[in-house]
Structures are given as C-alpha cells and as structure tokens.
mmCIF file of C-alpha atoms in Angstrom:
data_model
loop_
_atom_site.group_PDB
_atom_site.id
_atom_site.type_symbol
_atom_site.label_atom_id
_atom_site.label_comp_id
_atom_site.label_asym_id
_atom_site.label_seq_id
_atom_site.Cartn_x
_atom_site.Cartn_y
_atom_site.Cartn_z
ATOM 1 C CA SER A 1 17.233 0.241 -13.355
ATOM 2 C CA GLN A 2 16.192 -2.110 -10.544
ATOM 3 C CA GLN A 3 18.529 -3.816 -8.303
ATOM 4 C CA GLY A 4 16.975 -7.116 -8.420
ATOM 5 C CA GLU A 5 15.693 -8.840 -11.547
ATOM 6 C CA GLU A 6 13.571 -11.931 -11.413
ATOM 7 C CA ASP A 7 13.615 -14.703 -13.861
ATOM 8 C CA PRO A 8 11.516 -15.957 -15.575
ATOM 9 C CA GLN A 9 9.023 -13.042 -15.923
ATOM 10 C CA ALA A 10 6.077 -15.555 -16.058
ATOM 11 C CA LEU A 11 5.741 -19.240 -15.096
ATOM 12 C CA SER A 12 2.855 -21.565 -15.617
ATOM 13 C CA ILE A 13 2.777 -24.963 -13.973
ATOM 14 C CA GLN A 14 0.386 -27.751 -12.986
ATOM 15 C CA GLU A 15 -0.711 -28.184 -9.264
ATOM 16 C CA GLY A 16 1.797 -30.390 -7.503
ATOM 17 C CA GLU A 17 4.696 -29.501 -9.502
ATOM 18 C CA ASN A 18 7.660 -27.462 -8.200
ATOM 19 C CA ALA A 19 8.184 -23.851 -9.315
ATOM 20 C CA THR A 20 11.574 -22.263 -9.183
ATOM 21 C CA MET A 21 12.149 -18.535 -9.530
ATOM 22 C CA ASN A 22 15.464 -16.724 -9.743
ATOM 23 C CA CYS A 23 16.666 -13.350 -8.621
ATOM 24 C CA SER A 24 19.911 -11.601 -9.756
ATOM 25 C CA TYR A 25 21.157 -8.376 -8.345
ATOM 26 C CA LYS A 26 24.099 -5.996 -8.906
ATOM 27 C CA THR A 27 25.663 -4.740 -5.705
ATOM 28 C CA SER A 28 26.569 -6.109 -2.439
ATOM 29 C CA ILE A 29 23.894 -6.669 -0.050
ATOM 30 C CA ASN A 30 23.212 -7.377 3.654
ATOM 31 C CA ASN A 31 19.897 -9.244 3.310
ATOM 32 C CA LEU A 32 17.594 -10.444 0.566
ATOM 33 C CA GLN A 33 13.891 -10.903 1.020
ATOM 34 C CA TRP A 34 11.159 -12.618 -0.911
ATOM 35 C CA TYR A 35 7.533 -11.252 -1.213
ATOM 36 C CA ARG A 36 4.245 -12.517 -2.703
ATOM 37 C CA GLN A 37 1.631 -10.570 -4.174
ATOM 38 C CA ASN A 38 -1.895 -11.533 -5.020
ATOM 39 C CA SER A 39 -5.209 -9.712 -5.333
ATOM 40 C CA GLY A 40 -6.498 -11.253 -2.243
ATOM 41 C CA ARG A 41 -3.812 -10.630 0.301
ATOM 42 C CA GLY A 42 -1.757 -7.911 -1.111
ATOM 43 C CA LEU A 43 2.081 -7.888 -0.744
ATOM 44 C CA VAL A 44 3.273 -10.380 1.935
ATOM 45 C CA HIS A 45 6.589 -11.157 3.238
ATOM 46 C CA LEU A 46 7.859 -14.846 2.656
ATOM 47 C CA ILE A 47 11.391 -15.237 3.901
ATOM 48 C CA LEU A 48 14.507 -13.161 4.615
ATOM 49 C CA ILE A 49 17.955 -14.691 4.011
ATOM 50 C CA ARG A 50 21.108 -12.835 5.237
ATOM 51 C CA SER A 51 24.220 -12.477 3.191
ATOM 52 C CA ASN A 52 26.025 -15.079 5.441
ATOM 53 C CA GLU A 53 23.470 -17.688 4.875
ATOM 54 C CA ARG A 54 23.313 -20.083 1.861
ATOM 55 C CA GLU A 55 20.004 -21.709 2.413
ATOM 56 C CA LYS A 56 16.699 -21.193 4.286
ATOM 57 C CA HIS A 57 13.503 -23.214 4.449
ATOM 58 C CA SER A 58 10.028 -22.123 5.443
ATOM 59 C CA GLY A 59 7.257 -24.745 4.985
ATOM 60 C CA ARG A 60 7.041 -25.580 1.193
ATOM 61 C CA LEU A 61 9.557 -22.642 0.431
ATOM 62 C CA ARG A 62 13.274 -23.057 -0.046
ATOM 63 C CA VAL A 63 15.481 -19.980 -0.661
ATOM 64 C CA THR A 64 19.247 -20.141 -1.681
ATOM 65 C CA LEU A 65 21.600 -17.297 -1.882
ATOM 66 C CA ASP A 66 24.885 -17.240 -3.795
ATOM 67 C CA THR A 67 26.666 -13.876 -3.010
ATOM 68 C CA SER A 68 29.607 -14.831 -5.388
ATOM 69 C CA LYS A 69 27.036 -14.755 -8.210
ATOM 70 C CA LYS A 70 24.842 -12.262 -6.818
ATOM 71 C CA SER A 71 21.765 -14.421 -7.148
ATOM 72 C CA SER A 72 19.046 -16.133 -5.231
ATOM 73 C CA SER A 73 16.466 -18.659 -5.902
ATOM 74 C CA LEU A 74 12.987 -19.353 -4.588
ATOM 75 C CA LEU A 75 11.705 -22.910 -4.768
ATOM 76 C CA ILE A 76 8.036 -23.721 -4.147
ATOM 77 C CA THR A 77 7.399 -27.495 -3.774
ATOM 78 C CA ALA A 78 4.234 -29.366 -4.372
ATOM 79 C CA SER A 79 2.629 -26.135 -5.612
ATOM 80 C CA ARG A 80 -1.041 -25.336 -5.035
ATOM 81 C CA ALA A 81 -3.483 -23.241 -6.953
ATOM 82 C CA ALA A 82 -3.411 -20.694 -4.138
ATOM 83 C CA ASP A 83 0.252 -20.173 -4.896
ATOM 84 C CA THR A 84 -0.773 -18.296 -7.970
ATOM 85 C CA ALA A 85 0.628 -14.760 -7.358
ATOM 86 C CA SER A 86 3.466 -12.419 -8.380
ATOM 87 C CA TYR A 87 6.849 -13.188 -6.463
ATOM 88 C CA PHE A 88 9.360 -10.380 -5.885
ATOM 89 C CA CYS A 89 12.815 -10.445 -4.543
ATOM 90 C CA ALA A 90 13.985 -7.360 -2.633
ATOM 91 C CA THR A 91 17.489 -6.415 -1.689
ATOM 92 C CA ASP A 92 19.181 -3.753 0.559
ATOM 93 C CA PRO A 93 22.027 -2.402 -1.295
ATOM 94 C CA ALA A 94 22.245 0.669 0.918
ATOM 95 C CA GLY A 95 21.554 -1.216 4.117
ATOM 96 C CA ASN A 96 18.420 0.387 5.167
ATOM 97 C CA MET A 97 15.967 0.596 2.186
ATOM 98 C CA LEU A 98 14.684 -2.223 -0.098
ATOM 99 C CA THR A 99 14.714 -2.341 -3.816
ATOM 100 C CA PHE A 100 12.289 -4.623 -5.439
ATOM 101 C CA GLY A 101 12.613 -6.458 -8.690
ATOM 102 C CA GLY A 102 10.087 -6.619 -11.397
ATOM 103 C CA GLY A 103 8.646 -9.910 -10.178
ATOM 104 C CA THR A 104 7.834 -13.396 -11.589
ATOM 105 C CA ARG A 105 4.141 -14.066 -12.302
ATOM 106 C CA LEU A 106 3.245 -17.593 -11.368
ATOM 107 C CA MET A 107 0.320 -19.426 -12.619
ATOM 108 C CA VAL A 108 -0.653 -22.703 -11.013
ATOM 109 C CA LYS A 109 -3.271 -24.615 -12.824
ATOM 110 C CA PRO A 110 -5.516 -26.996 -10.850
ATOM 111 C CA GLU B 1 -3.059 -7.558 15.659
ATOM 112 C CA ALA B 2 -4.374 -4.888 13.189
ATOM 113 C CA GLY B 3 -2.547 -4.491 9.947
ATOM 114 C CA VAL B 4 -1.374 -1.436 8.009
ATOM 115 C CA ALA B 5 -4.497 0.681 7.039
ATOM 116 C CA GLN B 6 -4.723 2.876 3.992
ATOM 117 C CA SER B 7 -7.398 5.110 2.631
ATOM 118 C CA PRO B 8 -8.947 5.608 0.199
ATOM 119 C CA ARG B 9 -8.791 2.241 -1.612
ATOM 120 C CA TYR B 10 -9.449 3.760 -4.937
ATOM 121 C CA LYS B 11 -9.156 7.350 -6.381
ATOM 122 C CA ILE B 12 -9.909 8.594 -9.899
ATOM 123 C CA ILE B 13 -8.864 12.210 -10.667
ATOM 124 C CA GLU B 14 -8.069 14.320 -13.658
ATOM 125 C CA LYS B 15 -4.613 15.446 -14.559
ATOM 126 C CA ARG B 16 -3.484 18.624 -12.806
ATOM 127 C CA GLN B 17 -5.695 17.840 -9.766
ATOM 128 C CA SER B 18 -4.505 17.119 -6.304
ATOM 129 C CA VAL B 19 -4.857 14.007 -4.317
ATOM 130 C CA ALA B 20 -3.883 12.779 -0.788
ATOM 131 C CA PHE B 21 -3.447 9.384 0.595
ATOM 132 C CA TRP B 22 -3.400 8.322 4.256
ATOM 133 C CA CYS B 23 -1.677 5.505 6.066
ATOM 134 C CA ASN B 24 -1.831 4.173 9.707
ATOM 135 C CA PRO B 25 0.968 1.729 10.342
ATOM 136 C CA ILE B 26 0.980 -1.175 12.810
ATOM 137 C CA SER B 27 1.244 -0.019 16.275
ATOM 138 C CA GLY B 28 4.666 0.496 17.624
ATOM 139 C CA HIS B 29 6.426 0.230 14.179
ATOM 140 C CA ALA B 30 8.989 2.931 13.943
ATOM 141 C CA THR B 31 9.607 2.789 10.314
ATOM 142 C CA LEU B 32 7.008 3.763 7.523
ATOM 143 C CA TYR B 33 7.414 3.568 3.844
ATOM 144 C CA TRP B 34 5.585 4.741 0.798
ATOM 145 C CA TYR B 35 5.967 3.012 -2.355
ATOM 146 C CA GLN B 36 4.650 3.434 -6.008
ATOM 147 C CA GLN B 37 3.838 0.392 -7.956
ATOM 148 C CA ILE B 38 2.985 0.798 -11.583
ATOM 149 C CA LEU B 39 1.109 -2.066 -13.324
ATOM 150 C CA GLY B 40 3.365 -4.982 -14.257
ATOM 151 C CA GLN B 41 6.261 -3.601 -12.247
ATOM 152 C CA GLY B 42 7.672 -4.026 -8.610
ATOM 153 C CA PRO B 43 7.171 -1.436 -5.903
ATOM 154 C CA LYS B 44 9.399 1.534 -6.186
ATOM 155 C CA LEU B 45 10.212 3.227 -2.800
ATOM 156 C CA LEU B 46 9.333 7.018 -2.631
ATOM 157 C CA ILE B 47 10.132 7.852 0.879
ATOM 158 C CA GLN B 48 11.057 6.215 4.174
ATOM 159 C CA PHE B 49 10.432 7.542 7.669
ATOM 160 C CA GLN B 50 12.083 6.584 10.816
ATOM 161 C CA ASN B 51 9.694 7.845 13.475
ATOM 162 C CA ASN B 52 8.814 11.245 12.300
ATOM 163 C CA GLY B 53 12.216 11.916 10.468
ATOM 164 C CA VAL B 54 12.855 11.215 6.722
ATOM 165 C CA VAL B 55 15.461 8.439 6.306
ATOM 166 C CA ASP B 56 15.407 8.440 2.413
ATOM 167 C CA ASP B 57 13.418 10.438 -0.064
ATOM 168 C CA SER B 58 15.775 10.261 -3.055
ATOM 169 C CA GLN B 59 13.200 8.811 -5.335
ATOM 170 C CA LEU B 60 10.417 11.143 -4.391
ATOM 171 C CA PRO B 61 9.527 13.669 -7.262
ATOM 172 C CA LYS B 62 9.584 16.663 -4.909
ATOM 173 C CA ASP B 63 8.189 19.066 -7.452
ATOM 174 C CA ARG B 64 4.863 17.391 -7.133
ATOM 175 C CA PHE B 65 4.949 14.709 -4.389
ATOM 176 C CA SER B 66 5.124 15.507 -0.621
ATOM 177 C CA ALA B 67 4.734 13.359 2.431
ATOM 178 C CA GLU B 68 4.666 13.823 6.202
ATOM 179 C CA ARG B 69 4.460 11.747 9.281
ATOM 180 C CA LEU B 70 3.392 14.022 12.007
ATOM 181 C CA LYS B 71 3.870 12.556 15.657
ATOM 182 C CA GLY B 72 5.737 9.654 14.296
ATOM 183 C CA VAL B 73 2.470 7.515 13.682
ATOM 184 C CA ASP B 74 0.127 8.365 10.689
ATOM 185 C CA SER B 75 1.296 9.510 7.374
ATOM 186 C CA THR B 76 -0.018 11.319 4.289
ATOM 187 C CA LEU B 77 1.302 11.357 0.803
ATOM 188 C CA LYS B 78 0.143 14.101 -1.509
ATOM 189 C CA ILE B 79 0.323 14.550 -5.233
ATOM 190 C CA GLN B 80 -0.066 18.137 -6.471
ATOM 191 C CA PRO B 81 -0.578 18.466 -9.453
ATOM 192 C CA ALA B 82 -1.071 14.831 -10.657
ATOM 193 C CA LYS B 83 0.187 13.754 -14.095
ATOM 194 C CA LEU B 84 -1.236 10.797 -16.286
ATOM 195 C CA GLU B 85 2.078 8.920 -15.290
ATOM 196 C CA ASP B 86 1.178 8.937 -11.655
ATOM 197 C CA SER B 87 -1.457 6.338 -12.256
ATOM 198 C CA ALA B 88 -0.326 3.403 -9.939
ATOM 199 C CA VAL B 89 -0.989 1.655 -6.751
ATOM 200 C CA TYR B 90 0.399 3.560 -3.707
ATOM 201 C CA LEU B 91 1.421 1.109 -1.037
ATOM 202 C CA CYS B 92 2.210 2.041 2.538
ATOM 203 C CA ALA B 93 4.320 -0.363 4.653
ATOM 204 C CA SER B 94 5.705 -0.349 8.107
ATOM 205 C CA SER B 95 8.351 -2.330 9.993
ATOM 206 C CA PRO B 96 9.712 -2.344 13.499
ATOM 207 C CA GLY B 97 13.164 -1.061 12.336
ATOM 208 C CA LEU B 98 14.986 -0.171 9.221
ATOM 209 C CA ALA B 99 14.357 -2.041 5.993
ATOM 210 C CA GLY B 100 17.094 -4.310 5.302
ATOM 211 C CA GLY B 101 17.099 -6.589 8.223
ATOM 212 C CA ASN B 102 13.388 -6.287 8.978
ATOM 213 C CA GLU B 103 10.229 -7.828 7.312
ATOM 214 C CA GLN B 104 7.978 -5.076 5.907
ATOM 215 C CA PHE B 105 4.053 -5.176 6.470
ATOM 216 C CA PHE B 106 2.135 -3.756 3.648
ATOM 217 C CA GLY B 107 -1.154 -2.147 3.519
ATOM 218 C CA PRO B 108 -3.855 -2.939 0.752
ATOM 219 C CA GLY B 109 -2.845 0.118 -1.225
ATOM 220 C CA THR B 110 -4.574 2.910 -2.903
ATOM 221 C CA ARG B 111 -5.307 2.512 -6.573
ATOM 222 C CA LEU B 112 -4.965 5.932 -8.331
ATOM 223 C CA THR B 113 -6.279 6.579 -11.906
ATOM 224 C CA VAL B 114 -5.291 9.887 -13.363
ATOM 225 C CA LEU B 115 -7.380 10.831 -16.490
#
C-alpha cells in the first residue's frame, strides 16, 4: 500500500474559488513534498515542508503539516484554469526515497 | 538550464519483447531515479542511484527489469521480457542529493504500451 493517500480523489471547482487537498501518511517522516502533474509540464515540484515545520507558503499555495495526526493539506487560493492538474504528496519514510500517494485530480472550471 | 531528458517519448511493443529507455539527468545531479506510473496512480519508485551506485532497488522486478548508470551520468532502464502489466509511463528524475530533503526534477516520461 502507498505511504501517502490524498483526499479527495477528485475535486471540481470554479475559477476564483479555493481548493484544499489532504494527504495522510502512515509512518514517521523527515519531509513531505507536494507535486503537480499535468499533460503540459509533466510532474513538477511545488513545495517541501520539513517535519519540524507546521506551515509553509509559496505564492498562492499554503501547505500545513500535522505530524501528530500524520497529515498534510495543500490549499490553492484564487484558483485558475491553469491549476487544473493532479496533485500528489510524497513522503520519505526511509529518509532517502520518496513514496507518492495516489493523487487528487483537480478540475478548475473557467 | 536544461531539464531531464528522456527517450523515446512513446513505445509500443508486443508482450515478451524487450524495450529500453534512456535518461539524461540535469548536469551535476548526483541522484537519479526511475519511476513507474500506471494510469490513474501515483509514481512508484523502481530504482534510485547515487552517482553510479544503487541506493534502493527494492521495488524493481529484477526477474525482468534491469537498470544501469554507467559513469554516474546517463542511465538506461530495460524490460526483458515485457508483460501486459508493464504498460505505464516510465519517469526519470534527478536531484542534487538524496530524495527526502531534495526537490526532484522529472523528465517528460516514456509512455510504454505492451500489446
């Protein structure tokens, strides 16, 4: 089974709305990363949050990490049609390799 | 800066045939990864190299898959013989250091269809 599981599996919103995706994992981690994948640009790194951090921002992205609940969330504010993609969380339970979740498929309607 | 290069972009073969994929990582990146991504799923790590040594290959089906990274730069992934369930996108990625604390840079992938 995968270390990280995203929720929901699919999300459809209107342009301008916020999108929130959640990731739960099973074992202790050093870091958690979020990636985006679309047909145009492939798989691209968005943000890395370390286990001693609780929140991190990058532009319209906000990531939180709750190690006590073994969960993370990715918030995209003021979504755009170009944000349509699959979003994956990836964790490093063994310290030197990433395990990806199954992803959340986000559709942003113009 | 040039990204991770992969070839071919697409490959169609029949089951029991052999196939090879090539990857050229970002210059200077010590760590190289091969992932398998089946449609609708997240990428699954097959093998991880640090320079030309294998760091982890625990999820590589070694009876049919092999990979090498000669001279610590380019890498090839081979499947011999292919099965129907090997149909997937094969992604190559590289990073300056080991996975957990480093962003990975992905190539465009090779889409393999096994008939």
